[in-house]
mmCIF file of C-alpha atoms in Angstrom:
data_model
loop_
_atom_site.group_PDB
_atom_site.id
_atom_site.type_symbol
_atom_site.label_atom_id
_atom_site.label_comp_id
_atom_site.label_asym_id
_atom_site.label_seq_id
_atom_site.Cartn_x
_atom_site.Cartn_y
_atom_site.Cartn_z
ATOM 1 C CA UNK A 1 269.626 111.518 20.790
ATOM 2 C CA UNK A 2 269.031 113.120 24.165
ATOM 3 C CA UNK A 3 265.841 115.221 24.667
ATOM 4 C CA UNK A 4 266.732 115.777 28.430
ATOM 5 C CA UNK A 5 269.178 118.668 28.858
ATOM 6 C CA UNK A 6 270.373 117.225 32.134
ATOM 7 C CA UNK A 7 271.428 113.993 30.386
ATOM 8 C CA UNK A 8 273.295 115.989 27.775
ATOM 9 C CA UNK A 9 275.105 117.961 30.521
ATOM 10 C CA UNK A 10 276.244 114.860 32.347
ATOM 11 C CA UNK A 11 277.735 113.341 29.149
ATOM 12 C CA UNK A 12 279.547 116.661 28.301
ATOM 13 C CA UNK A 13 281.127 116.529 31.809
ATOM 14 C CA UNK A 14 282.222 113.037 31.253
ATOM 15 C CA UNK A 15 283.516 113.296 27.697
ATOM 16 C CA UNK A 16 286.468 115.431 28.849
ATOM 17 C CA UNK A 17 288.266 112.353 29.991
ATOM 18 C CA UNK A 18 290.667 111.363 27.085
ATOM 19 C CA UNK A 19 293.944 110.197 28.678
ATOM 20 C CA UNK A 20 297.143 112.315 28.044
ATOM 21 C CA UNK A 21 299.927 110.623 26.298
ATOM 22 C CA UNK A 22 303.065 109.532 28.305
ATOM 23 C CA UNK A 23 305.692 112.147 27.513
ATOM 24 C CA UNK A 24 308.747 111.035 29.475
ATOM 25 C CA UNK A 25 311.741 110.094 27.313
ATOM 26 C CA UNK A 26 313.690 108.239 29.963
ATOM 27 C CA UNK A 27 313.349 105.025 31.946
ATOM 28 C CA UNK A 28 314.359 104.607 35.583
ATOM 29 C CA UNK A 29 315.340 101.051 36.673
ATOM 30 C CA UNK A 30 313.438 100.477 39.901
ATOM 31 C CA UNK A 31 316.036 98.025 41.199
ATOM 32 C CA UNK A 32 319.226 100.042 40.545
ATOM 33 C CA UNK A 33 317.920 103.632 40.259
ATOM 34 C CA UNK A 34 319.859 104.019 37.027
ATOM 35 C CA UNK A 35 318.348 106.289 34.391
ATOM 36 C CA UNK A 36 318.640 105.404 30.705
ATOM 37 C CA UNK A 37 317.128 106.223 27.418
ATOM 38 C CA UNK A 38 314.129 104.365 26.214
ATOM 39 C CA UNK A 39 314.564 101.251 24.018
ATOM 40 C CA UNK A 40 312.355 99.955 21.365
ATOM 41 C CA UNK A 41 310.831 97.493 23.757
ATOM 42 C CA UNK A 42 310.001 100.349 26.155
ATOM 43 C CA UNK A 43 308.081 102.173 23.303
ATOM 44 C CA UNK A 44 306.304 98.979 22.471
ATOM 45 C CA UNK A 45 305.229 98.614 26.090
ATOM 46 C CA UNK A 46 304.069 102.299 26.165
ATOM 47 C CA UNK A 47 302.200 101.858 22.924
ATOM 48 C CA UNK A 48 300.344 98.846 24.322
ATOM 49 C CA UNK A 49 299.498 100.676 27.584
ATOM 50 C CA UNK A 50 298.341 103.801 25.672
ATOM 51 C CA UNK A 51 296.122 101.630 23.384
ATOM 52 C CA UNK A 52 294.630 99.923 26.563
ATOM 53 C CA UNK A 53 293.872 103.207 28.222
ATOM 54 C CA UNK A 54 292.390 104.647 25.060
ATOM 55 C CA UNK A 55 290.279 101.528 24.539
ATOM 56 C CA UNK A 56 289.057 101.578 28.063
ATOM 57 C CA UNK A 57 288.135 105.334 27.690
ATOM 58 C CA UNK A 58 286.105 104.668 24.614
ATOM 59 C CA UNK A 59 284.288 101.773 26.388
ATOM 60 C CA UNK A 60 283.771 103.940 29.372
ATOM 61 C CA UNK A 61 282.055 106.672 27.379
ATOM 62 C CA UNK A 62 280.015 104.110 25.474
ATOM 63 C CA UNK A 63 278.781 102.616 28.736
ATOM 64 C CA UNK A 64 277.735 106.032 29.998
ATOM 65 C CA UNK A 65 276.027 106.839 26.792
ATOM 66 C CA UNK A 66 273.983 103.712 27.024
ATOM 67 C CA UNK A 67 273.290 103.987 30.712
ATOM 68 C CA UNK A 68 271.913 107.524 30.401
ATOM 69 C CA UNK A 69 269.699 106.216 27.475
ATOM 70 C CA UNK A 70 268.340 103.534 29.806
ATOM 71 C CA UNK A 71 267.705 105.999 32.510
ATOM 72 C CA UNK A 72 265.713 108.038 30.090
ATOM 73 C CA UNK A 73 263.491 104.999 29.485
ATOM 74 C CA UNK A 74 263.324 103.987 33.136
ATOM 75 C CA UNK A 75 265.323 100.824 32.445
ATOM 76 C CA UNK A 76 267.057 100.967 35.833
ATOM 77 C CA UNK A 77 268.663 97.584 35.964
ATOM 78 C CA UNK A 78 270.322 98.018 32.587
ATOM 79 C CA UNK A 79 271.487 101.444 33.505
ATOM 80 C CA UNK A 80 272.896 100.210 36.764
ATOM 81 C CA UNK A 81 274.832 97.393 35.029
ATOM 82 C CA UNK A 82 276.459 99.931 32.579
ATOM 83 C CA UNK A 83 277.255 102.519 35.208
ATOM 84 C CA UNK A 84 278.991 99.829 37.346
ATOM 85 C CA UNK A 85 280.945 98.641 34.271
ATOM 86 C CA UNK A 86 282.032 102.244 33.661
ATOM 87 C CA UNK A 87 283.307 102.383 37.217
ATOM 88 C CA UNK A 88 285.229 99.230 36.712
ATOM 89 C CA UNK A 89 286.880 100.529 33.534
ATOM 90 C CA UNK A 90 287.897 103.986 34.828
ATOM 91 C CA UNK A 91 287.796 103.827 38.691
ATOM 92 C CA UNK A 92 289.740 107.047 38.999
ATOM 93 C CA UNK A 93 287.917 109.101 36.216
ATOM 94 C CA UNK A 94 287.151 112.608 37.466
ATOM 95 C CA UNK A 95 283.474 112.482 36.482
ATOM 96 C CA UNK A 96 282.676 109.402 38.409
ATOM 97 C CA UNK A 97 280.796 111.381 41.123
ATOM 98 C CA UNK A 98 278.026 111.798 38.492
ATOM 99 C CA UNK A 99 278.078 107.970 37.958
ATOM 100 C CA UNK A 100 277.973 107.252 41.746
ATOM 101 C CA UNK A 101 275.120 109.783 42.190
ATOM 102 C CA UNK A 102 272.979 108.099 39.560
ATOM 103 C CA UNK A 103 273.740 104.679 41.078
ATOM 104 C CA UNK A 104 272.570 106.152 44.382
ATOM 105 C CA UNK A 105 269.329 107.370 42.873
ATOM 106 C CA UNK A 106 268.762 103.944 41.242
ATOM 107 C CA UNK A 107 269.113 102.351 44.674
ATOM 108 C CA UNK A 108 266.659 104.862 46.109
ATOM 109 C CA UNK A 109 264.188 104.104 43.358
ATOM 110 C CA UNK A 110 264.524 100.358 44.350
ATOM 111 C CA UNK A 111 264.145 101.009 48.052
ATOM 112 C CA UNK A 112 267.688 100.082 48.836
ATOM 113 C CA UNK A 113 268.294 102.822 51.209
ATOM 114 C CA UNK A 114 271.548 101.790 52.720
ATOM 115 C CA UNK A 115 273.138 101.121 49.436
ATOM 116 C CA UNK A 116 272.030 104.425 48.354
ATOM 117 C CA UNK A 117 273.626 106.091 51.396
ATOM 118 C CA UNK A 118 276.875 104.223 50.619
ATOM 119 C CA UNK A 119 276.852 105.595 47.050
ATOM 120 C CA UNK A 120 275.990 109.136 48.068
ATOM 121 C CA UNK A 121 278.646 109.117 50.811
ATOM 122 C CA UNK A 122 281.220 108.637 48.079
ATOM 123 C CA UNK A 123 279.760 111.542 46.051
ATOM 124 C CA UNK A 124 279.791 113.895 48.989
ATOM 125 C CA UNK A 125 283.416 112.891 50.011
ATOM 126 C CA UNK A 126 284.630 114.345 46.709
ATOM 127 C CA UNK A 127 281.877 116.921 46.182
ATOM 128 C CA UNK A 128 280.824 118.204 49.626
ATOM 129 C CA UNK A 129 278.895 121.148 48.164
ATOM 130 C CA UNK A 130 276.727 118.990 45.791
ATOM 131 C CA UNK A 131 273.287 119.976 47.037
ATOM 132 C CA UNK A 132 271.328 117.335 45.144
ATOM 133 C CA UNK A 133 273.347 114.490 46.511
ATOM 134 C CA UNK A 134 273.126 115.864 50.054
ATOM 135 C CA UNK A 135 269.371 116.253 49.731
ATOM 136 C CA UNK A 136 269.044 112.698 48.405
ATOM 137 C CA UNK A 137 271.063 111.289 51.330
ATOM 138 C CA UNK A 138 268.939 113.148 53.780
ATOM 139 C CA UNK A 139 265.793 111.556 52.196
ATOM 140 C CA UNK A 140 267.532 108.074 52.657
ATOM 141 C CA UNK A 141 268.227 108.891 56.349
ATOM 142 C CA UNK A 142 264.496 109.680 56.790
ATOM 143 C CA UNK A 143 263.648 106.306 55.338
ATOM 144 C CA UNK A 144 266.182 104.642 57.605
ATOM 145 C CA UNK A 145 264.754 106.425 60.680
ATOM 146 C CA UNK A 146 268.182 108.167 61.054
ATOM 147 C CA UNK A 147 266.606 111.462 61.842
ATOM 148 C CA UNK A 148 269.547 113.218 63.513
ATOM 149 C CA UNK A 149 271.685 112.657 60.369
ATOM 150 C CA UNK A 150 268.876 113.916 58.117
ATOM 151 C CA UNK A 151 268.578 116.996 60.197
ATOM 152 C CA UNK A 152 272.336 117.669 59.940
ATOM 153 C CA UNK A 153 272.161 117.292 56.148
ATOM 154 C CA UNK A 154 269.301 119.713 55.966
ATOM 155 C CA UNK A 155 271.120 122.084 58.214
ATOM 156 C CA UNK A 156 274.093 121.938 55.851
ATOM 157 C CA UNK A 157 271.820 122.715 52.851
ATOM 158 C CA UNK A 158 270.132 125.625 54.707
ATOM 159 C CA UNK A 159 273.560 127.245 55.245
ATOM 160 C CA UNK A 160 273.509 127.700 51.564
ATOM 161 C CA UNK A 161 269.851 128.444 51.082
ATOM 162 C CA UNK A 162 268.623 129.698 54.510
ATOM 163 C CA UNK A 163 265.101 130.825 53.315
ATOM 164 C CA UNK A 164 264.298 127.941 50.910
ATOM 165 C CA UNK A 165 260.793 126.858 51.887
ATOM 166 C CA UNK A 166 261.291 123.385 50.380
ATOM 167 C CA UNK A 167 264.274 122.661 52.497
ATOM 168 C CA UNK A 168 262.660 124.203 55.597
ATOM 169 C CA UNK A 169 259.643 121.920 55.167
ATOM 170 C CA UNK A 170 261.937 118.898 54.769
ATOM 171 C CA UNK A 171 263.767 119.834 58.035
ATOM 172 C CA UNK A 172 260.452 120.268 59.778
ATOM 173 C CA UNK A 173 259.385 116.775 58.658
ATOM 174 C CA UNK A 174 262.685 115.339 60.032
ATOM 175 C CA UNK A 175 262.136 117.213 63.399
ATOM 176 C CA UNK A 176 258.627 115.807 63.587
ATOM 177 C CA UNK A 177 259.869 112.306 63.094
ATOM 178 C CA UNK A 178 262.580 112.898 65.618
ATOM 179 C CA UNK A 179 259.942 113.687 68.194
ATOM 180 C CA UNK A 180 260.567 117.402 68.187
ATOM 181 C CA UNK A 181 257.187 118.684 67.089
ATOM 182 C CA UNK A 182 257.351 122.120 68.643
ATOM 183 C CA UNK A 183 260.688 122.845 66.953
ATOM 184 C CA UNK A 184 259.033 121.772 63.695
ATOM 185 C CA UNK A 185 255.979 124.032 64.398
ATOM 186 C CA UNK A 186 258.241 126.965 64.679
ATOM 187 C CA UNK A 187 259.753 126.192 61.312
ATOM 188 C CA UNK A 188 256.359 125.687 59.626
ATOM 189 C CA UNK A 189 254.987 128.892 61.164
ATOM 190 C CA UNK A 190 257.935 130.813 59.672
ATOM 191 C CA UNK A 191 257.249 129.341 56.289
ATOM 192 C CA UNK A 192 253.591 130.251 56.383
ATOM 193 C CA UNK A 193 254.468 133.828 57.486
ATOM 194 C CA UNK A 194 256.632 134.198 54.434
ATOM 195 C CA UNK A 195 254.605 132.107 52.002
ATOM 196 C CA UNK A 196 250.912 132.199 53.131
ATOM 197 C CA UNK A 197 249.765 130.323 50.016
ATOM 198 C CA UNK A 198 251.983 127.274 50.661
ATOM 199 C CA UNK A 199 249.553 124.345 50.834
ATOM 200 C CA UNK A 200 252.190 121.842 51.884
ATOM 201 C CA UNK A 201 253.072 123.963 54.852
ATOM 202 C CA UNK A 202 249.515 124.057 56.075
ATOM 203 C CA UNK A 203 249.274 120.186 55.521
ATOM 204 C CA UNK A 204 252.348 119.524 57.547
ATOM 205 C CA UNK A 205 251.224 121.847 60.394
ATOM 206 C CA UNK A 206 247.858 119.922 60.304
ATOM 207 C CA UNK A 207 249.827 116.720 60.626
ATOM 208 C CA UNK A 208 251.787 118.080 63.570
ATOM 209 C CA UNK A 209 248.686 119.196 65.332
ATOM 210 C CA UNK A 210 247.063 115.919 64.827
ATOM 211 C CA UNK A 211 250.068 114.232 66.337
ATOM 212 C CA UNK A 212 249.880 116.524 69.313
ATOM 213 C CA UNK A 213 246.155 115.674 69.780
ATOM 214 C CA UNK A 214 244.971 119.165 68.744
ATOM 215 C CA UNK A 215 242.075 118.288 66.356
ATOM 216 C CA UNK A 216 240.776 121.831 66.202
ATOM 217 C CA UNK A 217 244.040 123.286 64.988
ATOM 218 C CA UNK A 218 244.473 120.338 62.585
ATOM 219 C CA UNK A 219 241.035 120.816 61.056
ATOM 220 C CA UNK A 220 241.708 124.580 60.644
ATOM 221 C CA UNK A 221 244.892 123.938 58.825
ATOM 222 C CA UNK A 222 243.663 121.204 56.500
ATOM 223 C CA UNK A 223 240.921 123.633 55.377
ATOM 224 C CA UNK A 224 243.525 126.263 54.682
ATOM 225 C CA UNK A 225 245.579 123.765 52.706
ATOM 226 C CA UNK A 226 242.508 122.910 50.716
ATOM 227 C CA UNK A 227 241.950 126.653 49.937
ATOM 228 C CA UNK A 228 245.468 126.946 48.676
ATOM 229 C CA UNK A 229 245.345 123.989 46.270
ATOM 230 C CA UNK A 230 245.826 120.748 48.271
ATOM 231 C CA UNK A 231 244.215 117.989 46.087
ATOM 232 C CA UNK A 232 240.743 116.823 47.210
ATOM 233 C CA UNK A 233 241.833 113.247 47.693
ATOM 234 C CA UNK A 234 244.506 114.274 50.144
ATOM 235 C CA UNK A 235 242.096 116.492 52.069
ATOM 236 C CA UNK A 236 239.491 113.735 52.235
ATOM 237 C CA UNK A 237 242.167 111.228 53.444
ATOM 238 C CA UNK A 238 243.258 113.591 56.233
ATOM 239 C CA UNK A 239 239.724 114.275 57.313
ATOM 240 C CA UNK A 240 239.091 110.537 57.581
ATOM 241 C CA UNK A 241 242.062 110.259 59.883
ATOM 242 C CA UNK A 242 240.954 113.219 61.829
ATOM 243 C CA UNK A 243 237.432 111.790 62.380
ATOM 244 C CA UNK A 244 239.088 108.479 63.547
ATOM 245 C CA UNK A 245 241.007 110.237 66.283
#
């Protein structure tokens, strides 16, 4: 049913949620504090409660199964409705951080950046080392022009992966947007020193030089980006901007 291994993994994580039976054999009267053996009525109540929990668990798993199927076909609204229903059914389920993360990504896909941040905040409160969620939140902060917060998230990620060129580039983008172009240049220079074939690094450095009114350096870097695989349409678009400066 699932061709995507990530979807299968998410469901496996969430299938381990069957509630444990209630094992206590005594009843404590909350008014008097007296302890007594269970009666027939107590067992009837327990049976009804267990049945309700089990029914909710089955509905929860069914909601998640259908939600991931809708994600697979890009039916975002249907997936969102089912994820939110799952949260209502089992608000304390241990795998709900996966549900919240997917709701955050759906909000990102719809351009609802603040809603996405709220969802991702919940994920990171329970899973602070979840790199994908932190990178998603940093991307939302960039969209919201909250550059200092984006930089903090990238710094956190770089503590785990200090030489990751992708994360370094993203931090350089955030620094550029935060009006710290020379700090960004230092990072991009270090990337190019380690990865001289990184076309995106040359493109970003060209963008920074263009912003600093250094067209000669910008022209040099866009040519290097083209040599290392930057698509022609992006090169031409940049050259048009360069000529308009």
